[in-house]
Tab-separated table of C-alpha atoms (C1' of nucleotides) in Angstrom:
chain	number	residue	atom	x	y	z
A	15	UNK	CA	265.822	164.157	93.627
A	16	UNK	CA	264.095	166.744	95.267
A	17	UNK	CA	264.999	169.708	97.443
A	18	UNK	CA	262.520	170.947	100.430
A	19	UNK	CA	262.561	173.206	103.073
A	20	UNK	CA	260.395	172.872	106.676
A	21	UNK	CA	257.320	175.017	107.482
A	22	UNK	CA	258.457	178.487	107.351
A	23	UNK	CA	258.879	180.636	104.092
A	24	UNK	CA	259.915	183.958	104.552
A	25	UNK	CA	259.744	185.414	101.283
A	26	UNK	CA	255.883	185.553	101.513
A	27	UNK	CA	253.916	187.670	103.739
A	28	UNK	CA	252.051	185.144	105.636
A	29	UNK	CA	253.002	182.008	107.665
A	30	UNK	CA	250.864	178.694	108.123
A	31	UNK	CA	251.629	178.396	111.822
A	32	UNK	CA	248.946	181.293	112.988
A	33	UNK	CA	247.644	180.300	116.527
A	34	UNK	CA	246.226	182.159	120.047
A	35	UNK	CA	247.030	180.939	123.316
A	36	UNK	CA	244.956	177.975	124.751
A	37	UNK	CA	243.177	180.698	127.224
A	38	UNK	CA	242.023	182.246	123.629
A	39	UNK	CA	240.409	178.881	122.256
A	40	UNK	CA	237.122	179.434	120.747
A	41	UNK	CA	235.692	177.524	117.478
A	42	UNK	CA	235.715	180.839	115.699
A	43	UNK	CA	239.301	181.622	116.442
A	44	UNK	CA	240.003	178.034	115.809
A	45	UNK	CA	238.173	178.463	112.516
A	46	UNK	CA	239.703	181.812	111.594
A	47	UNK	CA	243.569	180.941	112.347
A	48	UNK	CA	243.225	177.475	109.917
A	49	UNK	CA	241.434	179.461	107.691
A	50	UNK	CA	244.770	181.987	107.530
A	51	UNK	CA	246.990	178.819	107.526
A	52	UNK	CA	245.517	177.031	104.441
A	53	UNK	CA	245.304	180.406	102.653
A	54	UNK	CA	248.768	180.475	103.325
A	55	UNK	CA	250.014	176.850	102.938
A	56	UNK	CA	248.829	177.000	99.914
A	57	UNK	CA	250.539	180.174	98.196
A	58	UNK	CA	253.562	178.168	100.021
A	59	UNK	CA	253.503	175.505	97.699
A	60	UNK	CA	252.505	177.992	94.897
A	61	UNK	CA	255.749	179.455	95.485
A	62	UNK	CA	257.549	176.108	95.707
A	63	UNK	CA	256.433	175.170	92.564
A	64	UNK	CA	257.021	177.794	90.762
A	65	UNK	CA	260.746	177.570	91.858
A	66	UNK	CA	260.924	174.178	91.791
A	67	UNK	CA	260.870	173.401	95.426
A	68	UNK	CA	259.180	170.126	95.072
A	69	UNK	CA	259.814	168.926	98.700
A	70	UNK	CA	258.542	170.732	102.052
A	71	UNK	CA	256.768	169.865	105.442
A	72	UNK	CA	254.171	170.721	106.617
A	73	UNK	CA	254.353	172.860	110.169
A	74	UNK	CA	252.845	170.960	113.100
A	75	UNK	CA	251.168	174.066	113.805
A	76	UNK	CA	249.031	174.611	110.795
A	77	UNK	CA	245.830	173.190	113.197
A	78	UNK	CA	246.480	174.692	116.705
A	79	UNK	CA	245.247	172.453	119.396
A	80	UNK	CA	244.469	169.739	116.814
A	81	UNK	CA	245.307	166.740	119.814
A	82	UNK	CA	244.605	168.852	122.876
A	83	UNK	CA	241.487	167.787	124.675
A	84	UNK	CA	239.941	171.080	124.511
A	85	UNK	CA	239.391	170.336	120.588
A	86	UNK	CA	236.221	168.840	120.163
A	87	UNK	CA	235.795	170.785	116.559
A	88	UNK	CA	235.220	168.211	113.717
A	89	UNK	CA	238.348	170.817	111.336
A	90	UNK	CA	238.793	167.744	109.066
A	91	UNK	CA	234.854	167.867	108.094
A	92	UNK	CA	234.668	172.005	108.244
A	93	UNK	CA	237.878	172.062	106.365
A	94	UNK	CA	237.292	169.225	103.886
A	95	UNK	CA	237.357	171.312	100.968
A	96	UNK	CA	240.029	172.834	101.242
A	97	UNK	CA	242.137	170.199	102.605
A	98	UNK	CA	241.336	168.606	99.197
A	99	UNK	CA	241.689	171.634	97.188
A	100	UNK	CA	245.690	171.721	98.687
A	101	UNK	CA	245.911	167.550	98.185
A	102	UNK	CA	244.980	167.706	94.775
A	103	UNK	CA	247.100	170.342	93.820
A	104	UNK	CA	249.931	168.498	95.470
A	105	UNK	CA	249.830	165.412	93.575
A	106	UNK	CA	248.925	167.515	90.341
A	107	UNK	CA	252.598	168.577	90.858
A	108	UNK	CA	254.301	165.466	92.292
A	109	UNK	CA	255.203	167.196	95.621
A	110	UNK	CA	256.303	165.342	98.637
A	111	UNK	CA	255.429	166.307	101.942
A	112	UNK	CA	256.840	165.233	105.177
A	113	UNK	CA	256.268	166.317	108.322
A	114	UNK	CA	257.889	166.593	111.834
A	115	UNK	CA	255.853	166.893	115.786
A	116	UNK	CA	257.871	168.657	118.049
A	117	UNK	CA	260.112	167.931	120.909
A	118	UNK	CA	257.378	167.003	123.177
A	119	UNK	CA	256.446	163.482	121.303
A	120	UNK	CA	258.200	160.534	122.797
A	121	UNK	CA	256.605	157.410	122.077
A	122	UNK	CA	259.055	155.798	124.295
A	123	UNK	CA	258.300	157.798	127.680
A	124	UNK	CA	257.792	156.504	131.069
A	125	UNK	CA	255.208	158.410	131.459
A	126	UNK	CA	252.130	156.773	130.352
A	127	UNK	CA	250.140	159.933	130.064
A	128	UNK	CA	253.078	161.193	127.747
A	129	UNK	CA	252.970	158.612	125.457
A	130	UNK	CA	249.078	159.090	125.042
A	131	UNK	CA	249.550	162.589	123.865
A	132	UNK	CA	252.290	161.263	121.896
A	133	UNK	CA	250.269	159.600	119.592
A	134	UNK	CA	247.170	162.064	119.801
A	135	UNK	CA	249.308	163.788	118.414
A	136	UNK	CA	251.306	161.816	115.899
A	137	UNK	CA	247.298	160.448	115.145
A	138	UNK	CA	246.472	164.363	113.932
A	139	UNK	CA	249.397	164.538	111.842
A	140	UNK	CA	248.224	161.482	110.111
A	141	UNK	CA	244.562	162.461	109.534
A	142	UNK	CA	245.863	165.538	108.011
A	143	UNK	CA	247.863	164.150	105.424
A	144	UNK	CA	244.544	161.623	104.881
A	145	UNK	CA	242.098	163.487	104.340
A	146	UNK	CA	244.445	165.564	101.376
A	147	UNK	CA	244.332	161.851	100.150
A	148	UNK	CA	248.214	161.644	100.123
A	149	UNK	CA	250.255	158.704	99.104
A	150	UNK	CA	251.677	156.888	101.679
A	151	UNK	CA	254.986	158.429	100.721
A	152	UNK	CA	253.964	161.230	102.577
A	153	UNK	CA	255.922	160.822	105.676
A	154	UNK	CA	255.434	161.897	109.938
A	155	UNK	CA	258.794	161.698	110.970
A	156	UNK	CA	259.873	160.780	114.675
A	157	UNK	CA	262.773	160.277	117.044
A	158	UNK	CA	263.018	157.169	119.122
A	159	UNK	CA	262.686	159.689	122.320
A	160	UNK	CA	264.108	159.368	125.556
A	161	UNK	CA	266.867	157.299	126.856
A	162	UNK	CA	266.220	157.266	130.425
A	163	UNK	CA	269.860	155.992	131.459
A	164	UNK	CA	268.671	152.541	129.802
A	165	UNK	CA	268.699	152.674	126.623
A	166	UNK	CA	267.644	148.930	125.500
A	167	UNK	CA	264.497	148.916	128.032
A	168	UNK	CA	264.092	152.652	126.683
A	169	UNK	CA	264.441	150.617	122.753
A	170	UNK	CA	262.047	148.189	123.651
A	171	UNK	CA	259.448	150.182	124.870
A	172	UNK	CA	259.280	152.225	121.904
A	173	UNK	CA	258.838	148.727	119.899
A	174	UNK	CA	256.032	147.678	122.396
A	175	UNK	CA	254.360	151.113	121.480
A	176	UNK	CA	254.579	150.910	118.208
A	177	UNK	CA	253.399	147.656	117.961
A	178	UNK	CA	249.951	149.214	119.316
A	179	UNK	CA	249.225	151.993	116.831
A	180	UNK	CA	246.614	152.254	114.163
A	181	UNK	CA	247.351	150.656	110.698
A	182	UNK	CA	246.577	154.294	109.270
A	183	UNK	CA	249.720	155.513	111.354
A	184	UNK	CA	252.277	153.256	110.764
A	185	UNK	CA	252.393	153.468	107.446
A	186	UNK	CA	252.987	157.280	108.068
A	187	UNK	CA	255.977	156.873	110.421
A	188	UNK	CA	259.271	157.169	109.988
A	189	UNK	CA	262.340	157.132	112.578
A	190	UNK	CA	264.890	159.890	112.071
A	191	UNK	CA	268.434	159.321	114.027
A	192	UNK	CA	269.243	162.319	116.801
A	193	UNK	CA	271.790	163.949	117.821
A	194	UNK	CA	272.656	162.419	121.352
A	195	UNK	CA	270.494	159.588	121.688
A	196	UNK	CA	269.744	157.449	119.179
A	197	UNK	CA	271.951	157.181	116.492
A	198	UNK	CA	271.487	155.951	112.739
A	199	UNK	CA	273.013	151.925	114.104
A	200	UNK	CA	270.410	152.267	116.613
A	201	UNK	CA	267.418	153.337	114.463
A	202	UNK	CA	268.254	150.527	112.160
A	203	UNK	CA	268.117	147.996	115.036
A	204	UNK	CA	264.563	149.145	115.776
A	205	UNK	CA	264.192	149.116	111.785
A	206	UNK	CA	264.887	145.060	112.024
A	207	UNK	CA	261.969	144.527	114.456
A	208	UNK	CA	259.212	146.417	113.080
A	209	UNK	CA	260.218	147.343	109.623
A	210	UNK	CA	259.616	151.546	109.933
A	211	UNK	CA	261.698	153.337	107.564
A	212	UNK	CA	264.597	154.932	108.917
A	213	UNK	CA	264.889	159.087	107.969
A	214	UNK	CA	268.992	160.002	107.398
A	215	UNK	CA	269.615	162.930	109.351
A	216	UNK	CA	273.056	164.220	107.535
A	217	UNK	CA	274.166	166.519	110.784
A	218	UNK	CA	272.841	164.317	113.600
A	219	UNK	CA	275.024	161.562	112.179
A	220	UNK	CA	278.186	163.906	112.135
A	221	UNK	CA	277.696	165.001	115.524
A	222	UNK	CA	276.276	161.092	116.833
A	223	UNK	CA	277.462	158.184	115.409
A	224	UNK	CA	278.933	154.842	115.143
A	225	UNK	CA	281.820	155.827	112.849
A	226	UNK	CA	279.538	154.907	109.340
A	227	UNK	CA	280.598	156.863	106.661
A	228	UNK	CA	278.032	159.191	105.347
A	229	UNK	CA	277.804	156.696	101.696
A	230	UNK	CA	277.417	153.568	104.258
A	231	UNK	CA	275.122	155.298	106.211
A	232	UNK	CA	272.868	156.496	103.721
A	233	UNK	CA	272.997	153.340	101.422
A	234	UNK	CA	271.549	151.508	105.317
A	235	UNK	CA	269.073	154.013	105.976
A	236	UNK	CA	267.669	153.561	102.340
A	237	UNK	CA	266.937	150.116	102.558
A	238	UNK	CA	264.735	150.314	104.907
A	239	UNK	CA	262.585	152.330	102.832
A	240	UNK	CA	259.743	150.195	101.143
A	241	UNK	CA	258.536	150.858	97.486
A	242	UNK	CA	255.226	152.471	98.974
A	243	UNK	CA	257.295	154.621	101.463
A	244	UNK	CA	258.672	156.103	98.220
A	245	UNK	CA	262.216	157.410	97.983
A	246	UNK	CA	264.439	157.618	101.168
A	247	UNK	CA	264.293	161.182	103.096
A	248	UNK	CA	267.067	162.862	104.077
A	249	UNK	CA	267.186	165.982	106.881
A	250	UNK	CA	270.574	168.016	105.740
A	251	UNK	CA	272.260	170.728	107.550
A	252	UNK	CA	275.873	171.364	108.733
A	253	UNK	CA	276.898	173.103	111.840
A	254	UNK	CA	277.052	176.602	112.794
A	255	UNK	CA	280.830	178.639	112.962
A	256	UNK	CA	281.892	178.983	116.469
A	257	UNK	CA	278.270	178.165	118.058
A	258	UNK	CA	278.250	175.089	120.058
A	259	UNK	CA	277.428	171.260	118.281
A	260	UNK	CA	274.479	170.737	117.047
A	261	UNK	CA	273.277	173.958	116.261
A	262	UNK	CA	272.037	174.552	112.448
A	263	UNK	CA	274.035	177.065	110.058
A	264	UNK	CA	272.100	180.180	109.264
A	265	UNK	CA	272.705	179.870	105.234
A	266	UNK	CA	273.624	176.772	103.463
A	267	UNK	CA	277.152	176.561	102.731
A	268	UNK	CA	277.408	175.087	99.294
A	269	UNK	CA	280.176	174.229	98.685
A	270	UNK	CA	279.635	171.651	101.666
A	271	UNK	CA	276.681	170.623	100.192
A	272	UNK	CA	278.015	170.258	96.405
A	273	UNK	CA	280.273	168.033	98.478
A	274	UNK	CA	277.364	166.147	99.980
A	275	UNK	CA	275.943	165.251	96.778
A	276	UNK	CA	279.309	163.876	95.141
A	277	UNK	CA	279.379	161.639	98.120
A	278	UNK	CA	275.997	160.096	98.178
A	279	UNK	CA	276.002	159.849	94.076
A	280	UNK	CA	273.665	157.826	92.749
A	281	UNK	CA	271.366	157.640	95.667
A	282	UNK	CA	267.986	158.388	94.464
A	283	UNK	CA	266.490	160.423	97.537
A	284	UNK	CA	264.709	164.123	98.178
A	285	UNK	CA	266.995	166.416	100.685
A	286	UNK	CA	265.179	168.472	103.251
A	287	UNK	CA	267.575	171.338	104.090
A	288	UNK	CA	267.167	172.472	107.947
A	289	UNK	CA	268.632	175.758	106.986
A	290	UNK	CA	267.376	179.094	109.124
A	291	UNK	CA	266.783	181.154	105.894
A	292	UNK	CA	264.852	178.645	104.738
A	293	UNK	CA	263.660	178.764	100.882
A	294	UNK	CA	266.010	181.297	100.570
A	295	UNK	CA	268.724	178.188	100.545
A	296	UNK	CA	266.678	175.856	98.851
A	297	UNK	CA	266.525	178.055	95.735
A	298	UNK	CA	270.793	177.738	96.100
A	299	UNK	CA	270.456	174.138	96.027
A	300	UNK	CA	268.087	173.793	93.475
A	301	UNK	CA	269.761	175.717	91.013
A	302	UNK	CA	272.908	173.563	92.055
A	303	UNK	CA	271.882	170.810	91.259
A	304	UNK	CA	270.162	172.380	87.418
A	305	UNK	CA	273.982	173.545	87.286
A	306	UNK	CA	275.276	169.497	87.675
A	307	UNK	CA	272.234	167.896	85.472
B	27	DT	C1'	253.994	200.496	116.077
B	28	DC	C1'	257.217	198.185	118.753
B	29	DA	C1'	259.416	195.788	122.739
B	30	DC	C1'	259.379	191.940	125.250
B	31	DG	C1'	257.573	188.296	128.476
B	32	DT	C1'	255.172	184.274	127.712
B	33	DC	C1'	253.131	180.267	125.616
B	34	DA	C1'	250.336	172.664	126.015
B	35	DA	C1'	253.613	169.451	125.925
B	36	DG	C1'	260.078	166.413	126.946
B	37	DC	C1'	264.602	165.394	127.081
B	38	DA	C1'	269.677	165.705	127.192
B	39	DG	C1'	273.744	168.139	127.588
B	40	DA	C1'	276.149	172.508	128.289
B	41	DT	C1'	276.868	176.269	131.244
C	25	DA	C1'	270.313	174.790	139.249
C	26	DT	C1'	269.362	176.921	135.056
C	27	DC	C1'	269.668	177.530	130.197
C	28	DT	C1'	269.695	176.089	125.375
C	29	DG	C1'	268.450	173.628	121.416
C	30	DC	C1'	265.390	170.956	119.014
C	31	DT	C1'	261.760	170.882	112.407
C	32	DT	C1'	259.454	176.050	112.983
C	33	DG	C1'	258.173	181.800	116.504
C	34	DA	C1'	253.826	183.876	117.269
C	35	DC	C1'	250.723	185.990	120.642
C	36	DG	C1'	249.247	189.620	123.349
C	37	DT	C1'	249.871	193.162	126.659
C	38	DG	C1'	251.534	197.574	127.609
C	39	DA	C1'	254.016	201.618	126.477
DNA sequence: TCACGTCAAGCAGAT
DNA sequence: ATCTGCTTGACGTGA
């Protein structure tokens, strides 16, 4: 089992999401923020490693502009050396990666144009984690999207686009249940048609569900996961005190999360904590779980 | 150096 | 109608 964190670590004095506003896009700025990012990125995993943080994902941000049309720079070829500098050092130490486009991919929208930037982008996240040369357990997780008051039209749709992407992106894709939409039951459905792993999202599932128990749940959502796909992911966090639902605790509360583990015992699966503070809590939970061994 | 308005993009639910 | 939250703030102007 491994223990990750997403994107951000604030311990270091750098961050892998440097970027300028489209009005400032230039090949050399281009060049110079990536340049910053990988630097960074990889002192990240340095870090990681040496703390035994084997888990993390990658920010969306680390190429700015990557699927906007205004990119014509070839960053995979400029880059390639570095990108394989990072991959190699990233198998060398068995680390899984995921990672996780924003809000504004829906595969599933109405909006044709939407859905074409939807996969521009879900297509960069991909080449990325190619040209590292990264197993396809190296995962670009996604929600189903919108619901549009019709949620089986909204279902199938999402199928139908699916069915039309590259090879080289499905086997990158995973489906992660949300917190209002589309919940674990539903993801699985989707799961029977075209076989895409289903991501466990711990807190989505409390605060959306179809009255599963978190053991159930998880013991569904990792069948769906395929040899290849390597072991199931799961997104944990717990709710904020006295904020409204579905917004993520600052600190990880571990005694909750001690909990957690007694209850999915004996699932073999790597935890990505969506915790504010970041590695800060992933250092608790790894030296939890050193405490239980 | 710091405060703060703004930044490519979508959607749902709360206020 | 507007704001907030979402996997993650960072940029850039002006004082």
């Amino acid at each position: 089992m491994k223990i990750g964190y997403p994107c951000i670590n604030n311990s270091l004095n750098c961050t892998s999401n440097r970027t300028f506003r489209l009005n400032n896009y230039s090949r050399n700025n281009l060049i110079e923020k990536v340049k910053l990012n990988l630097n960074c990125l990889k002192k990240i995993l340095e870090f990681n490693v040496k703390n035994g943080i084997l888990f993390f994902r990658i920010g969306s941000g680390l190429i700015p502009f990557a699927s906007h049309g205004i990119c014509s720079f070839n960053w995979l070829q400029y880059f390639n050396k570095e990108f394989k500098t990072i991959g190699n050092y990233i198998k060398k130490n068995d680390i899984r990666i995921s990672m996780h486009p924003d809000q504004f991919v829906v595969l599933n929208s109405k909006n044709e144009k939407t859905v074409e930037k939807s996969i521009k982008e879900i297509d960069y996240h991909c080449r990325l984690l190619n040209v590292m040369n990264l197993k396809q357990e190296a995962k670009v997780q996604i929600h189903v999207g919108g619901v549009y008051g019709e949620k089986e039209k909204s279902i199938k749709r999402f199928i139908e686009n699916y069915g039309k992407l590259d090879l080289n992106i499905k086997k990158r894709l995973v489906l992660e249940n949300d917190h209002n939409s589309y919940s674990l039951e539903d993801c699985l459905i989707i799961n029977k048609e075209i076989d895409i792993p289903v991501l466990f999202d711990v807190f989505h599932h409390q605060c959306f569900n179809n009255k599963e128990r978190v053991f159930e749940a998880i013991r569904k959502a990792e069948k769906t996961w395929n040899k290849k796909d390597g072991k199931l992911m799961i997104d944990y966090s717990s709710q904020k005190k006295n904020k409204r639902k579905g917004v993520h605790t600052e600190t990880i509360d571990v005694v909750s999360f001690k909990k957690f583990l007694e209850q999915i015992n004996g699932v073999n699966c790597d935890i990505m904590l969506e915790i504010k503070d970041k590695e800060k809590s992933a250092l608790k939970a790894v030296k939890l779980i050193e405490n239980v061994k």
